[in-house]
Coordinates of C-alpha atoms in Angstrom, one line a residue:
M1 CA -27.2 7.5 -12.4
G2 CA -30.4 8.5 -12.1
Q3 CA -32.6 11.5 -13.5
G4 CA -31.6 14.6 -12.0
T5 CA -28.1 13.5 -10.2
E6 CA -25.5 16.0 -9.8
F7 CA -21.7 15.4 -9.7
G8 CA -20.5 17.4 -6.6
L9 CA -17.0 18.9 -6.6
V10 CA -15.1 18.7 -3.2
D11 CA -15.2 22.1 -1.4
L12 CA -11.8 23.9 -1.7
E13 CA -12.3 25.5 1.4
E14 CA -11.9 22.3 2.8
A15 CA -8.7 21.4 1.0
D16 CA -4.9 22.4 1.8
T17 CA -4.4 23.8 -1.8
P18 CA -0.9 22.5 -1.8
G19 CA 1.6 24.1 -4.0
D20 CA 4.3 22.5 -6.9
E21 CA 6.5 20.7 -3.7
W22 CA 7.4 17.1 -4.1
E23 CA 7.9 14.6 -1.0
E24 CA 10.3 13.0 0.3
I25 CA 9.6 9.2 -0.4
D26 CA 11.5 6.4 1.2
I27 CA 11.4 2.9 -0.2
S28 CA 14.1 1.3 2.4
E29 CA 13.6 -1.9 4.0
T30 CA 10.4 -2.1 6.2
E31 CA 9.0 -4.0 9.1
A32 CA 7.3 -6.5 6.9
D33 CA 10.7 -7.4 5.5
R34 CA 12.1 -8.1 8.6
I35 CA 8.8 -10.0 9.7
A36 CA 9.2 -12.0 6.7
R37 CA 13.2 -13.1 7.7
K38 CA 12.2 -13.6 11.1
R39 CA 9.2 -15.8 10.4
D40 CA 8.0 -16.4 14.0
R41 CA 5.1 -18.7 14.7
E42 CA 2.4 -16.0 14.8
F43 CA 3.5 -15.0 11.1
E44 CA 3.6 -18.3 9.6
Q45 CA 0.1 -19.0 11.3
F46 CA -1.3 -16.0 9.6
E47 CA 0.4 -16.9 6.3
E48 CA -1.1 -20.0 6.4
R49 CA -4.8 -18.9 6.9
I50 CA -4.8 -16.4 4.1
K51 CA -3.2 -19.4 2.0
D52 CA -6.1 -21.4 2.6
A53 CA -8.3 -18.4 2.1
D54 CA -10.7 -18.9 -1.1
Q55 CA -10.0 -15.4 -2.4
F56 CA -6.5 -15.9 -2.1
K57 CA -5.6 -19.4 -3.4
V58 CA -5.4 -18.5 -6.7
E59 CA -2.8 -15.9 -5.7
Q60 CA -0.2 -18.2 -3.9
S61 CA 2.0 -18.0 -6.7
V62 CA 2.7 -14.5 -6.9
F63 CA 2.7 -13.4 -3.3
D64 CA 6.1 -13.8 -1.9
D65 CA 6.8 -14.1 1.9
A66 CA 7.3 -10.6 2.4
T67 CA 3.9 -9.7 0.8
F68 CA 2.2 -11.9 3.3
A69 CA 4.3 -10.0 5.9
A70 CA 3.0 -6.4 4.7
L71 CA -0.5 -7.9 5.0
Y72 CA 0.2 -9.6 8.7
K73 CA 2.0 -5.8 9.7
L74 CA -1.3 -4.0 8.3
V75 CA -3.2 -6.4 10.8
Q76 CA -1.2 -6.0 13.7
D77 CA -1.2 -2.0 13.3
G78 CA -5.3 -2.0 12.8
Y79 CA -5.7 -0.8 9.2
V80 CA -7.2 -4.1 8.2
E81 CA -9.6 -6.6 10.2
A82 CA -10.7 -8.8 8.1
F83 CA -10.5 -9.8 4.2
G84 CA -13.2 -10.1 1.7
G85 CA -13.3 -11.0 -1.9
P86 CA -11.5 -9.7 -4.7
L87 CA -12.8 -6.2 -6.1
S88 CA -10.7 -6.4 -9.1
T89 CA -7.7 -8.5 -10.8
G90 CA -5.1 -7.2 -13.2
K91 CA -1.6 -8.0 -14.4
E92 CA -0.1 -4.9 -12.4
A93 CA -2.2 -5.3 -9.3
N94 CA -5.3 -7.1 -7.5
V95 CA -7.6 -5.0 -5.3
Y96 CA -9.6 -6.9 -2.5
H97 CA -12.7 -5.9 -0.2
A98 CA -11.7 -5.8 3.4
L99 CA -12.8 -4.2 6.8
G100 CA -10.7 -1.6 8.4
D101 CA -10.9 -0.6 12.1
D102 CA -14.1 1.4 11.3
R103 CA -15.1 1.1 8.2
E104 CA -14.9 -0.6 4.7
V105 CA -11.5 -0.1 2.9
A106 CA -9.9 -1.5 -0.3
V107 CA -6.6 -3.3 -0.2
K108 CA -4.3 -2.9 -3.4
I109 CA -1.6 -5.6 -3.4
Y110 CA 0.9 -4.8 -6.2
R111 CA 2.8 -7.9 -7.8
I112 CA 6.4 -7.6 -7.7
N113 CA 6.8 -9.6 -10.9
A114 CA 4.5 -7.1 -12.5
S115 CA 4.1 -7.7 -16.4
N116 CA 4.3 -3.9 -17.0
F117 CA 7.6 -3.2 -15.0
N118 CA 9.1 -1.0 -18.0
Q119 CA 5.8 1.0 -18.4
M120 CA 6.1 1.4 -14.5
R121 CA 10.0 2.8 -15.0
E122 CA 8.9 5.2 -17.8
Y123 CA 6.5 7.1 -15.3
L124 CA 9.2 6.9 -11.9
E125 CA 12.3 7.8 -14.3
G126 CA 12.1 11.6 -14.5
D127 CA 10.3 12.0 -11.1
P128 CA 12.2 14.2 -8.7
R129 CA 10.9 11.9 -6.0
F130 CA 12.5 8.8 -7.4
E131 CA 16.2 10.1 -7.9
G132 CA 18.7 7.4 -7.8
L133 CA 16.5 4.5 -8.0
G134 CA 18.0 1.2 -9.1
G135 CA 16.5 -1.5 -11.9
K136 CA 15.5 -3.8 -9.5
K137 CA 11.8 -4.9 -10.3
K138 CA 11.4 -5.4 -6.7
D139 CA 12.5 -1.7 -5.7
V140 CA 10.5 -0.2 -8.7
V141 CA 7.1 -2.1 -7.5
L142 CA 7.5 -0.7 -3.8
A143 CA 8.4 2.8 -5.3
W144 CA 5.2 2.9 -7.4
T145 CA 3.1 1.6 -4.4
K146 CA 4.8 4.3 -2.2
K147 CA 4.1 7.1 -4.8
E148 CA 0.5 6.1 -5.3
L149 CA 0.1 6.8 -1.6
A150 CA 1.6 10.3 -2.1
N151 CA -0.3 11.0 -5.2
L152 CA -3.4 10.5 -3.3
R153 CA -2.3 12.4 -0.3
R154 CA -1.8 15.3 -2.6
A155 CA -4.6 15.1 -4.8
K156 CA -6.8 14.9 -1.8
A157 CA -5.2 17.9 -0.5
A158 CA -6.0 19.7 -3.5
G159 CA -9.5 19.2 -3.2
V160 CA -9.8 16.5 -5.9
R161 CA -12.2 13.7 -4.9
V162 CA -9.9 10.6 -4.5
P163 CA -10.1 7.3 -2.4
D164 CA -8.9 8.5 0.9
P165 CA -5.4 7.0 1.5
I166 CA -5.0 5.3 4.6
A167 CA -1.9 3.3 4.6
T168 CA 0.9 1.4 2.8
E169 CA 3.3 -1.2 3.7
R170 CA 6.0 -2.5 1.3
N171 CA 3.9 -3.5 -2.1
V172 CA 0.4 -2.9 -0.2
L173 CA -1.9 0.0 -0.4
V174 CA -4.8 0.3 2.1
M175 CA -7.7 2.9 1.0
E176 CA -11.2 4.2 1.4
Y177 CA -13.5 1.6 -0.3
I178 CA -15.7 3.4 -2.9
G179 CA -18.8 1.4 -3.5
T180 CA -21.9 -0.2 -2.2
D181 CA -23.1 -3.2 -0.6
D182 CA -23.8 -4.4 -4.0
G183 CA -20.0 -3.9 -5.0
R184 CA -17.4 -1.6 -6.2
A185 CA -18.4 1.9 -7.5
K186 CA -18.9 1.6 -11.4
R187 CA -16.5 3.2 -13.7
L188 CA -17.5 6.4 -15.8
G189 CA -17.4 4.0 -18.9
E190 CA -19.9 2.1 -17.1
V191 CA -23.0 3.9 -16.5
H192 CA -25.7 6.3 -18.2
I193 CA -25.0 9.7 -17.6
E194 CA -27.8 11.9 -17.2
N195 CA -26.0 15.2 -17.6
P196 CA -22.8 14.8 -19.3
Q197 CA -22.2 18.8 -19.1
T198 CA -22.0 18.7 -15.6
A199 CA -19.7 15.7 -15.2
Y200 CA -17.4 17.1 -17.8
E201 CA -16.9 20.6 -15.7
V202 CA -16.2 18.5 -12.7
M203 CA -13.8 16.5 -14.1
R204 CA -12.0 19.3 -16.1
E205 CA -12.0 21.1 -12.7
Y206 CA -10.2 18.5 -11.1
M207 CA -7.7 18.2 -13.8
R208 CA -7.0 21.5 -13.1
R209 CA -6.8 21.5 -9.3
L210 CA -4.4 18.4 -9.8
Y211 CA -2.3 20.7 -12.2
S212 CA -2.2 23.6 -9.9
A213 CA -0.7 21.0 -6.9
G214 CA 2.1 20.2 -9.4
L215 CA 0.3 16.8 -10.5
I216 CA -0.6 15.1 -14.1
H217 CA -3.1 11.9 -13.7
G218 CA -1.3 10.2 -16.4
D219 CA -3.9 7.7 -17.4
L220 CA -7.0 9.7 -17.3
S221 CA -10.0 8.3 -18.8
E222 CA -13.8 7.1 -18.6
Y223 CA -11.9 3.9 -17.0
N224 CA -10.1 5.5 -14.0
V225 CA -13.2 7.7 -12.6
V226 CA -16.1 6.2 -10.9
F227 CA -19.2 7.4 -9.7
D228 CA -19.6 7.1 -5.9
E229 CA -23.6 6.8 -5.4
T230 CA -23.3 7.5 -1.7
E231 CA -22.0 11.2 -2.1
G232 CA -23.1 11.7 -5.7
Q233 CA -19.4 12.4 -6.7
L234 CA -16.9 11.6 -9.7
V235 CA -13.8 9.9 -8.0
F236 CA -10.4 9.8 -9.7
I237 CA -8.7 6.8 -9.3
D238 CA -5.4 4.8 -10.0
L239 CA -3.1 7.3 -9.5
G240 CA 0.0 5.2 -9.3
Q241 CA 1.3 6.8 -12.6
A242 CA 0.6 10.5 -11.7
V243 CA 3.5 12.3 -12.3
T244 CA 5.0 15.7 -11.7
V245 CA 4.8 18.8 -13.8
H246 CA 8.6 18.6 -13.7
H247 CA 8.6 14.9 -15.5
P248 CA 10.3 15.2 -18.7
N249 CA 6.8 13.4 -20.6
S250 CA 4.4 15.1 -18.4
R251 CA 3.5 17.5 -21.0
D252 CA 2.6 14.5 -23.3
F253 CA 1.0 12.7 -20.6
L254 CA -1.3 15.6 -20.1
E255 CA -2.3 16.0 -23.8
R256 CA -3.2 12.4 -24.0
D257 CA -5.4 12.7 -20.9
C258 CA -7.1 15.7 -22.5
R259 CA -7.9 13.9 -25.9
N260 CA -9.1 10.8 -23.9
V261 CA -11.4 12.7 -21.4
S262 CA -12.6 15.1 -24.5
G263 CA -13.2 12.5 -27.0
F264 CA -15.5 10.6 -24.1
F265 CA -17.2 13.8 -23.5
S266 CA -17.6 14.2 -27.8
R267 CA -19.3 10.8 -27.7
Q268 CA -21.7 11.9 -25.1
G269 CA -23.2 14.8 -27.5
L270 CA -20.8 17.6 -26.0
E271 CA -18.8 19.9 -28.0
V272 CA -15.6 19.9 -26.6
T273 CA -11.9 19.6 -27.9
A274 CA -8.4 18.3 -26.5
D275 CA -7.1 21.7 -27.5
D276 CA -9.8 23.8 -25.4
L277 CA -9.4 21.3 -22.4
L278 CA -5.8 21.5 -22.4
E279 CA -6.0 25.5 -22.1
F280 CA -8.1 25.3 -19.3
V281 CA -6.5 22.8 -17.1
T282 CA -3.3 24.8 -17.6
S283 CA -4.1 27.9 -16.9
P284 CA -4.4 27.9 -12.7
E285 CA -2.5 30.9 -10.9
P286 CA 0.2 30.3 -10.4
D287 CA 1.0 28.0 -13.1
P288 CA 3.4 25.1 -11.6
S289 CA 4.9 24.2 -15.1
R290 CA 6.3 28.1 -16.0
D291 CA 8.6 28.5 -12.9

């Protein structure tokens, strides 16, 4: 972040300012499951091409047939035209650079055998959008993917800068690519901040807007915020774990977010506290947690 860089806020006049409602999220069988069962010649040829691609070779052991079918369906529907290399790899998901119909996109593929399965359940249980969710690992991961898409849509509607959500199929999420020709956007903790006061004010305002829309990020820190050099904006990422304010642990998650954010900016030299940040975030009108 160079000298004089400003961190712009999304204009609230462009937002839909959603209230504290929640979405019906369907995790029933998708077209990808039917394609995987049918296994026609075109799908099998696509699966072999993906398996032979250098960027996917190390992942063959974690992608089942239905995951390949989900990628196949997204290609058929025009959301993805060509795959690039990996942007990030982790225990929970891998993110790949890809070409969409008219722009670069990021393709996030959640692992069905995610090692943090129990942690996923912690965030899903108590979320009114997932009442009655069974204990199958596959169902939890598919719900998590749908949940991230829904959370991104609600955050965007609330005027929070997030990757534009594009599509989902089974355990695969397609969204806007945030980065440059040189690679992915850098996380806030990876850059030198010339104006920490402005960055802090943007972050606390986005936290407040999320809260006004009935959402809490739940894992917010300098590692889940990136800087979009093209637009000169901070962007919240990784909203898969974000919960509604009605989640039984929502207050604990919010307080932890406030500690993480205030701690980071304290280390940047600002005189900020978690308590002051919490008060700012939870004072929108109307306050969804006090219905």
